[in-house]
Short mmCIF file of C-alpha atoms in Angstrom, two decimals:
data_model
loop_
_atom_site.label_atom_id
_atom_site.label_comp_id
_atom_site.label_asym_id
_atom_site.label_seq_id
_atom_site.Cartn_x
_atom_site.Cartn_y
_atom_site.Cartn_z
CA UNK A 1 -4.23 41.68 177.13
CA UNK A 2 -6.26 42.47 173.70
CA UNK A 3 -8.32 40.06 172.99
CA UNK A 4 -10.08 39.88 169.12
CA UNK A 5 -11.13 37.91 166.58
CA UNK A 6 -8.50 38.01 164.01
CA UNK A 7 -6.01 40.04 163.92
CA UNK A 8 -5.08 40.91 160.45
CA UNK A 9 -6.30 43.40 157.86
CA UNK A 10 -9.28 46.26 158.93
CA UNK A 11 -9.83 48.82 160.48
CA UNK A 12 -10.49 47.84 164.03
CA UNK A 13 -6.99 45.89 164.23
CA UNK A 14 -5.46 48.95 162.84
CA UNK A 15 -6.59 51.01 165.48
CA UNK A 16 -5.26 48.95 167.84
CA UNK A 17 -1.76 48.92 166.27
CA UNK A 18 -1.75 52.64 166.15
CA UNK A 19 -2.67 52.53 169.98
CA UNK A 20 0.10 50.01 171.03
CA UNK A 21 2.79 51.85 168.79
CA UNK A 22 1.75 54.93 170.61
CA UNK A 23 0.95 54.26 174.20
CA UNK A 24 4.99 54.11 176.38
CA UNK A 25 6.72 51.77 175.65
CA UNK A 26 8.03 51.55 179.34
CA UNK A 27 4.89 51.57 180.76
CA UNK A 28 3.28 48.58 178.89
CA UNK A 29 3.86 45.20 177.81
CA UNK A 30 0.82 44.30 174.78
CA UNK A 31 -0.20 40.35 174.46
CA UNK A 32 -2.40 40.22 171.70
CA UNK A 33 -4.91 37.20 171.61
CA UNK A 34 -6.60 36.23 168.45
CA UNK A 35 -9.54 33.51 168.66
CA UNK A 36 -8.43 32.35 165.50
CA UNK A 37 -5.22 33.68 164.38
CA UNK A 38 -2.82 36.60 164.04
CA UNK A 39 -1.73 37.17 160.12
CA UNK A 40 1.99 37.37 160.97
CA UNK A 41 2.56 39.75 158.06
CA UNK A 42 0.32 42.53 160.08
CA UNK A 43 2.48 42.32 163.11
CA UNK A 44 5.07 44.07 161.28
CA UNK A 45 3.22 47.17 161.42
CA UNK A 46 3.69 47.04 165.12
CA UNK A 47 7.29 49.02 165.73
CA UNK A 48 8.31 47.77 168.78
CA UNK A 49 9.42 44.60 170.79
CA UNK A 50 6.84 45.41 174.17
CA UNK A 51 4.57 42.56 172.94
CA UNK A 52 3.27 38.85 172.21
CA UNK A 53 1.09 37.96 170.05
CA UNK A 54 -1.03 34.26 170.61
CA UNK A 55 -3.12 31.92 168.13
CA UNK A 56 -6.06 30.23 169.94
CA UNK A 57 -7.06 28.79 166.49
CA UNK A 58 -10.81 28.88 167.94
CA UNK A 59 -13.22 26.74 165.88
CA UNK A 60 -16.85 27.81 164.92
CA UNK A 61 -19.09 28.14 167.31
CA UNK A 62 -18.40 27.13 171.25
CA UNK A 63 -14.91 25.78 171.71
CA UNK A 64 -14.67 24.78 175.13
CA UNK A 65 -10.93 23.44 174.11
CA UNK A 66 -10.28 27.22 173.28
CA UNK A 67 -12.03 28.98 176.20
CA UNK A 68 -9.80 26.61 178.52
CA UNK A 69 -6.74 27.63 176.46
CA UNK A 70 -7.45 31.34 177.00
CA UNK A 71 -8.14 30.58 180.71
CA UNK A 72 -5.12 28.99 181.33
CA UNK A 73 -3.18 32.06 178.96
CA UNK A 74 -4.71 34.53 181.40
CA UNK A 75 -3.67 32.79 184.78
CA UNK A 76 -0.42 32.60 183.16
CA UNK A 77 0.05 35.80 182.05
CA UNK A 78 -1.88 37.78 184.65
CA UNK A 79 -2.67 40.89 182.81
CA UNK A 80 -4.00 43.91 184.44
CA UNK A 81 -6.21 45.04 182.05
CA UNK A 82 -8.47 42.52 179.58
CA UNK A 83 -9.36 44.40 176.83
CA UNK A 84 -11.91 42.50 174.58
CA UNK A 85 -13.70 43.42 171.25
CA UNK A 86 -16.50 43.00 169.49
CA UNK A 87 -19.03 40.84 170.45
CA UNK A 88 -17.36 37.75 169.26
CA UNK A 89 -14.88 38.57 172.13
CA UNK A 90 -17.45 39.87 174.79
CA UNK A 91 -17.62 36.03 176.47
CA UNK A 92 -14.17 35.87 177.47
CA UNK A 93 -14.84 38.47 180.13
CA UNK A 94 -16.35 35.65 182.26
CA UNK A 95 -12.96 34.38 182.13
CA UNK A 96 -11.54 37.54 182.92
CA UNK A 97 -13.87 37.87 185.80
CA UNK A 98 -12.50 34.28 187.11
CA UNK A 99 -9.41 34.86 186.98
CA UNK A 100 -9.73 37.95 188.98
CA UNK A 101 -8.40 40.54 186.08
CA UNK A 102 -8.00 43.50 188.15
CA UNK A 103 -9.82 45.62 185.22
CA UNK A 104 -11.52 44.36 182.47
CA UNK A 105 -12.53 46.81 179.16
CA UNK A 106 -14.76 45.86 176.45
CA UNK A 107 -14.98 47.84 173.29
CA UNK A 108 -17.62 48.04 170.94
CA UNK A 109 -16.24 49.01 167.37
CA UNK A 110 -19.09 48.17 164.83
CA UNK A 111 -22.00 46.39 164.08
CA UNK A 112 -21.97 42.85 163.83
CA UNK A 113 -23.15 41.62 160.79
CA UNK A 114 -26.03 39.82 161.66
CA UNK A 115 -27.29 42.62 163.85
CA UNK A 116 -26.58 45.85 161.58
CA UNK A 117 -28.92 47.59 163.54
CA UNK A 118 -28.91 46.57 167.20
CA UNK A 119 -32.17 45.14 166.87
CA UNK A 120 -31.26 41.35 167.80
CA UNK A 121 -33.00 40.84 171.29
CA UNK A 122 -30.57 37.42 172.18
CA UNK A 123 -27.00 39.96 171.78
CA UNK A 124 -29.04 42.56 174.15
CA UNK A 125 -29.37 40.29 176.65
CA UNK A 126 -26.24 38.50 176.13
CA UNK A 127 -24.26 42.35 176.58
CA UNK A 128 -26.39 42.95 179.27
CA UNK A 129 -25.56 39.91 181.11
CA UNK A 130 -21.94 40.17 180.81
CA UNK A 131 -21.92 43.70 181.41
CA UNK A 132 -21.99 41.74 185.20
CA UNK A 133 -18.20 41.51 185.13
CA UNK A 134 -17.20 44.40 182.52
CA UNK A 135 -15.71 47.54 184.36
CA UNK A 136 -16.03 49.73 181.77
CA UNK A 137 -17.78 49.64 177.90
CA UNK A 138 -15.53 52.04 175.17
CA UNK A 139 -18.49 52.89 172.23
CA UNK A 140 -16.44 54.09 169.24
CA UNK A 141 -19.03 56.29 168.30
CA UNK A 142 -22.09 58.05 169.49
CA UNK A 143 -24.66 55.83 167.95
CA UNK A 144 -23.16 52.79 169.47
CA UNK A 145 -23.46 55.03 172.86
CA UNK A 146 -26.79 55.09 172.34
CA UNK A 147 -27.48 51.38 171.69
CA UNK A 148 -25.43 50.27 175.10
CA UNK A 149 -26.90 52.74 177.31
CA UNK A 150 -30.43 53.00 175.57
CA UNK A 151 -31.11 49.47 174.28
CA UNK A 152 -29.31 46.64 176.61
CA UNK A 153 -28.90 48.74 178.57
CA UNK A 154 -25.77 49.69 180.40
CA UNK A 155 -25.23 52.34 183.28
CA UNK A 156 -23.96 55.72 181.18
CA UNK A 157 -21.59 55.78 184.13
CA UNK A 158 -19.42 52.53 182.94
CA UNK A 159 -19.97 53.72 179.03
CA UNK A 160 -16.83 55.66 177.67
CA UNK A 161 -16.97 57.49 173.80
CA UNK A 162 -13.51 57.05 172.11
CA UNK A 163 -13.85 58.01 168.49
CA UNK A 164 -11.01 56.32 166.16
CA UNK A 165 -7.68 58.90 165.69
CA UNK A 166 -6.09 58.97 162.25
CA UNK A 167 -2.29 59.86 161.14
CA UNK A 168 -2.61 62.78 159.69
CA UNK A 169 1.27 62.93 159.00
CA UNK A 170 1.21 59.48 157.71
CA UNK A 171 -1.82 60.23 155.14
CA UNK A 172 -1.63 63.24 153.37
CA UNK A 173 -3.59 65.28 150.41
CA UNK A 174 -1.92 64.95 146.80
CA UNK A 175 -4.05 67.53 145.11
CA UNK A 176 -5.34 66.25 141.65
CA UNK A 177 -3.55 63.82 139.15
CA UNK A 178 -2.90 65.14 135.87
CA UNK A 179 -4.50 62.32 133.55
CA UNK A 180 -7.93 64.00 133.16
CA UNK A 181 -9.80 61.06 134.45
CA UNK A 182 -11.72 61.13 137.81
CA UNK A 183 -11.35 58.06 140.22
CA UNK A 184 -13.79 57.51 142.37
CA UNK A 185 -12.21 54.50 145.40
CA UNK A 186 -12.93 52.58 148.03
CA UNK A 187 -10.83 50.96 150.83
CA UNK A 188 -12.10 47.68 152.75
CA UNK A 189 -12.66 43.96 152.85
CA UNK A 190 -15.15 42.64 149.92
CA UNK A 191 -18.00 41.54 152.39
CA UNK A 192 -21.39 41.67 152.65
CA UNK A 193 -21.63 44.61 154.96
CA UNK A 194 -19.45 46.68 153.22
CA UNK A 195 -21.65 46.49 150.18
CA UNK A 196 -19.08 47.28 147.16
CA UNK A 197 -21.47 45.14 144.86
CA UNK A 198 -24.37 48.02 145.50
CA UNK A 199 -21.33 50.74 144.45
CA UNK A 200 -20.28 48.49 141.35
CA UNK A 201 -23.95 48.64 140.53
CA UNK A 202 -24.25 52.58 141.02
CA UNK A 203 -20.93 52.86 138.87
CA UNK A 204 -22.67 50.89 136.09
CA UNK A 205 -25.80 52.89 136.22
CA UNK A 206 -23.59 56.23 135.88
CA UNK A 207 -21.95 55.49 132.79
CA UNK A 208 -25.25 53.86 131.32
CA UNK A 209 -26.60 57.62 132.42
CA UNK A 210 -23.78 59.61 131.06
CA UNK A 211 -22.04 57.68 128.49
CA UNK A 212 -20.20 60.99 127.68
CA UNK A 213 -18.11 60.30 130.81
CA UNK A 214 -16.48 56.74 130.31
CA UNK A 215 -13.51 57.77 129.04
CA UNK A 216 -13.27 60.18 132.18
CA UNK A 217 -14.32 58.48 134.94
CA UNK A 218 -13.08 55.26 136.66
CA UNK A 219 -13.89 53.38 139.75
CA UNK A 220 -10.89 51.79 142.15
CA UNK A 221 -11.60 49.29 144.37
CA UNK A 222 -8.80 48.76 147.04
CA UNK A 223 -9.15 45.16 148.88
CA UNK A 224 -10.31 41.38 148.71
CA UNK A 225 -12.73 39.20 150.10
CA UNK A 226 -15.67 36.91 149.19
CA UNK A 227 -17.54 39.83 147.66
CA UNK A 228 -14.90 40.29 144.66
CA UNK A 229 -15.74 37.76 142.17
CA UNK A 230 -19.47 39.32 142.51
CA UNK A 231 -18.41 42.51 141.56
CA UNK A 232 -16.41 41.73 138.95
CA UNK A 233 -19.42 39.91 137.69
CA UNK A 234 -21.20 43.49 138.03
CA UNK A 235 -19.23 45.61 135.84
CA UNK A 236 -18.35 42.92 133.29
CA UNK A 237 -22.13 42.34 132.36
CA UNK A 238 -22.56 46.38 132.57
CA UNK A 239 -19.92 46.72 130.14
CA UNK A 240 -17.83 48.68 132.42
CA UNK A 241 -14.34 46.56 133.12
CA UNK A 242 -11.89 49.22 131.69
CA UNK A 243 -13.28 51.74 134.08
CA UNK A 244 -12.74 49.37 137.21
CA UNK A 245 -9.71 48.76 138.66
CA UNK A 246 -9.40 45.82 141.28
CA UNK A 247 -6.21 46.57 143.02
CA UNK A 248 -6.38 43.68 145.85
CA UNK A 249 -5.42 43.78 149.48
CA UNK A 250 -2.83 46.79 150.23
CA UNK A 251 -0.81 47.39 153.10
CA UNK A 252 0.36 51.30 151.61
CA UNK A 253 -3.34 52.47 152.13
CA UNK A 254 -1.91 56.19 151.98
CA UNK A 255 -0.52 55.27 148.75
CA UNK A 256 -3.42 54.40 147.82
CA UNK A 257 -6.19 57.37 148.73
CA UNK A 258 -3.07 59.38 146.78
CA UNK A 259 -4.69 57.79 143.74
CA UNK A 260 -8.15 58.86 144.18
CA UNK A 261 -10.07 61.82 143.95
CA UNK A 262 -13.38 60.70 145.81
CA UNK A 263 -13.68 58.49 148.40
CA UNK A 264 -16.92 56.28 148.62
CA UNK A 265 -17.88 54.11 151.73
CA UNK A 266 -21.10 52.02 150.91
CA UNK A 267 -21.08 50.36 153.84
CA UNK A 268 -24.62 49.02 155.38
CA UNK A 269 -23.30 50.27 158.72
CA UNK A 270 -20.24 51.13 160.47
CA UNK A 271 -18.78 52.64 163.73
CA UNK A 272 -16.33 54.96 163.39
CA UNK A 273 -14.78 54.48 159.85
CA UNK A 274 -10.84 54.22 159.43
CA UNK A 275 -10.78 54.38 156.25
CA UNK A 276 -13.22 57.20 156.51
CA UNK A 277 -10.75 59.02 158.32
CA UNK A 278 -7.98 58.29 156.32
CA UNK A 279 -9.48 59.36 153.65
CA UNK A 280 -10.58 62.54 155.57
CA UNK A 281 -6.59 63.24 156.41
CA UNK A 282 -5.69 62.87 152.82
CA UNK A 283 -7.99 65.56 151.69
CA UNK A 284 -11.02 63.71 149.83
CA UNK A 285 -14.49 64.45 149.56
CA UNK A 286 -16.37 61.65 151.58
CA UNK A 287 -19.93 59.59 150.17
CA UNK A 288 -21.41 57.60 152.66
CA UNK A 289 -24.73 56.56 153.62
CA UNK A 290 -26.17 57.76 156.93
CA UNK A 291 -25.31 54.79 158.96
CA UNK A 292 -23.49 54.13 162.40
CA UNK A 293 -21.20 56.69 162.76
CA UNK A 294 -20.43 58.05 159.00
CA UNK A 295 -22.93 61.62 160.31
CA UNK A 296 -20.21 62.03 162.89
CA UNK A 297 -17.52 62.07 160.05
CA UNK A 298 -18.95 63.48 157.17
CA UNK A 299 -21.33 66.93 157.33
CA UNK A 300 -23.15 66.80 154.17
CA UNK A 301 -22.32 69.29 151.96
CA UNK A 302 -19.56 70.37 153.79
CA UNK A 303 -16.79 67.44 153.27
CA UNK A 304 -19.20 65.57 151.49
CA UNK A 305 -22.50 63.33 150.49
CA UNK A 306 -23.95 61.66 153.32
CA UNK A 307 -26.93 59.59 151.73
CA UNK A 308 -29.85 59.20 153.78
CA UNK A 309 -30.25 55.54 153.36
CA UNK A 310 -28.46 52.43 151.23
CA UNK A 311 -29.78 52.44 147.89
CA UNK A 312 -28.27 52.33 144.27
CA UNK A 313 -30.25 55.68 143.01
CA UNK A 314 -28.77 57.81 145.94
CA UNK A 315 -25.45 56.68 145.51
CA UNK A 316 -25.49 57.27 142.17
CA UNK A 317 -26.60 60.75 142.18
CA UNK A 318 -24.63 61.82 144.56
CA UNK A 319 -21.31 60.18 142.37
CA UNK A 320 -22.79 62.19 139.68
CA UNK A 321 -22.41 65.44 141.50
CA UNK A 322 -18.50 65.52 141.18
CA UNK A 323 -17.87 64.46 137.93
CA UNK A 324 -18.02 67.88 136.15
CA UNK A 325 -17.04 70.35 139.54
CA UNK A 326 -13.60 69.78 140.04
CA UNK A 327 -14.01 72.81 142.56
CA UNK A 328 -16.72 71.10 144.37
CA UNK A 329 -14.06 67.99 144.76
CA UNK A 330 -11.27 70.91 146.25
CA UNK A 331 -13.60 72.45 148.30
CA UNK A 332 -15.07 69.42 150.05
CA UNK A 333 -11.37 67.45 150.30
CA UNK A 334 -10.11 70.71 152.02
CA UNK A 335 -12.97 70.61 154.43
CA UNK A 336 -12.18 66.38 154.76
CA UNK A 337 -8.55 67.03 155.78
CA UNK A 338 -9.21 70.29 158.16
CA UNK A 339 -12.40 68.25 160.27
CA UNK A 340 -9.50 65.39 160.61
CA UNK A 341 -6.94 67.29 162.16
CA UNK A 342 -8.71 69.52 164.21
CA UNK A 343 -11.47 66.86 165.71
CA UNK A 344 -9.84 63.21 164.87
CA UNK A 345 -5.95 63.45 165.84
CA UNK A 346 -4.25 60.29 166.45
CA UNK A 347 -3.24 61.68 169.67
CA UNK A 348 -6.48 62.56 171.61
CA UNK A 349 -7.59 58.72 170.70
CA UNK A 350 -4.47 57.47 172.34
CA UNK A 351 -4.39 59.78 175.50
CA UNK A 352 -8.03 59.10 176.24
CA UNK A 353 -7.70 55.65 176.25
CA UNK A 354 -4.34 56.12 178.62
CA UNK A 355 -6.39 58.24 180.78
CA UNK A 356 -9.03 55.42 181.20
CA UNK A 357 -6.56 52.69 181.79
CA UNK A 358 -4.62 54.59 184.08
CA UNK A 359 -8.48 55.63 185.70
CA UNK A 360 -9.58 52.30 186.20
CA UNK A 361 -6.18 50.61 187.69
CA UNK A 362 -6.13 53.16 190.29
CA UNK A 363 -9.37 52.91 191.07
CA UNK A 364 -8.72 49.44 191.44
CA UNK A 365 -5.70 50.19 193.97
CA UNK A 366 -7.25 52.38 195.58
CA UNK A 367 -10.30 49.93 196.82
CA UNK A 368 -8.44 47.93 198.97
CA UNK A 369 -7.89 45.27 196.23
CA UNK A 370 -4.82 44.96 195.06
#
């Protein structure tokens, strides 16, 4: 049983479609539990029949109405692994724990947003205290390691690293389009901790820099969200609306990266990016900001501009950097799509969570208490 928030667009429901498509088929049956709801047009990406999918339609805050519902789903189902994520998930492991799940994961993906930097003394003590009936923690990246077995803090025993894995057959390089112009893009959800106001702001200042370049440059934006009308505000009082392109929520993200030339990430913080990774596999330079897990991704210099902190001056130096090197773009995308395959395979993601599943339910057997 996976139990999340919503399941629908981003990158931590895609990773767990690309698990579920890839684990046997024969060897395991999926129920996917959203607290709120499952977008019905995402479970198409799932391609094949060894799974349900269940609505709890959670309201904000504590729903005791939707804790019993996912009580009574568990006793019902009887699943022998709970796999929660996120903290918004974390407190259904005390359900977990009483209906005697055999194993119960919990996987920590990102940051939340109120707590971009695992300073928030309450979620400590909330992981902490649940950690009393979670067998084993996944981090998705070794900064979030650090944080569960440094900060809350959790035995390093029970803590498992499991970086995301990315298609690298599925997204592939393009090499360079033909219209002169260079597009700099972006992938994700318009929301405040993905910060694409602070790179429509950076784009402005470019242009207002180098006014030689408008006719060269451009700026794609792939996704929706809250954020949008914001930065369309942005580059329509910089002047800069021709040279942005607001393409809206996508489901043919490979498509997609084949229409850029540099990928930028301005998140505030992050785990292990997908769309990092994706963007690795189809042979882009990266620009990120040194958060979460981007300095696991993205060696600066190497495949890229890792920015040492969020701010609009960085990020729009290090923008400036590519606009007249179209070798510095080749060199740094090749770089991008050879650290993907070699260190980031789809495959090692999926076998190491296999191996932990399979880990934990013999373990489980093997106590006596089955």
């Amino acid at each position: 049983m996976h139990v999340l928030y919503r399941f629908g667009v981003g990158g931590l429901e895609n990773g767990m479609v690309n698990l579920i498509n890839r684990l046997p088929a024969g060897d395991y049956h999926h129920i996917i539990v959203a607290l709120t709801a499952c977008d019905r047009g995402y479970l198409e990406r799932l391609e094949s029949s060894n799974f349900e999918c269940h609505d709890i339609n959670k309201r904000p805050g504590h729903d005791f109405h939707a804790w019993r519902r996912i009580f009574e789903l568990i006793r019902q189902v009887r699943p022998d692994v709970l796999h929660t994520r996120n903290l918004g998930t974390l407190e259904i492991q005390l359900l977990g724990w009483l209906a005697r799940v055999p194993v119960r994961i919990h996987g920590e993906h990102g940051w939340d947003v109120n707590d971009l930097n695992g300073q928030v003394r309450k979620y400590q003590r909330f992981r902490r205290f649940m950690g009393c009936f979670v067998h084993a923690w996944i981090a998705l990246s070794r900064d979030l390691e650090s944080y569960l077995t440094v900060r809350v803090p959790i035995s390093r025993a029970r803590v498992h690293t499991i970086c995301n894995g990315v298609d690298c057959e599925h997204f592939q390089p393009r090499g360079r389009l033909d219209d002169g112009r260079l597009t700099f893009g972006t992938v994700g959800r318009l929301a405040t901790v993905k910060n694409q106001t602070l790179l429509c702001g950076a784009f402005v200042s470019l242009l207002r820099r180098h006014p030689e370049w408008r006719q060269r440059v451009q700026l794609r934006i792939v996704g929706d969200g809250p954020l949008r009308a914001a930065c369309e505000a942005i580059v329509e009082e910089g002047g800069m609306a021709d040279q942005v392109v607001f393409a809206g929520e996508s489901d043919r993200v490979a498509e997609e990266m084949r229409k850029m030339d540099v990928f930028v990430l301005p998140s505030l913080n992050e785990g292990i990016s997908n769309t990092i990774l994706e963007a690795m596999a189809s042979g882009l330079p990266i620009v990120a900001f040194r958060v979460g897990g981007n300095s696991e991704l993205v060696e600066d210099g190497a495949n890229g501009a890792l920015i040492p902190e969020p701010g609009e001056d960085g990020l729009t130096e290090a923008l400036s950097r590519y606009v007249d090197s179209s070798e510095l773009i080749a060199k740094h995308g090749r770089a991008s799509r050879v650290r993907a395959e070699h260190l980031f395979s789809l495959q090692t993601m999926v076998d190491s969570y296999a191996a932990l599943y399979a880990q934990l339910l013999d373990s489980h057997a093997s106590s006596g208490r089955a």
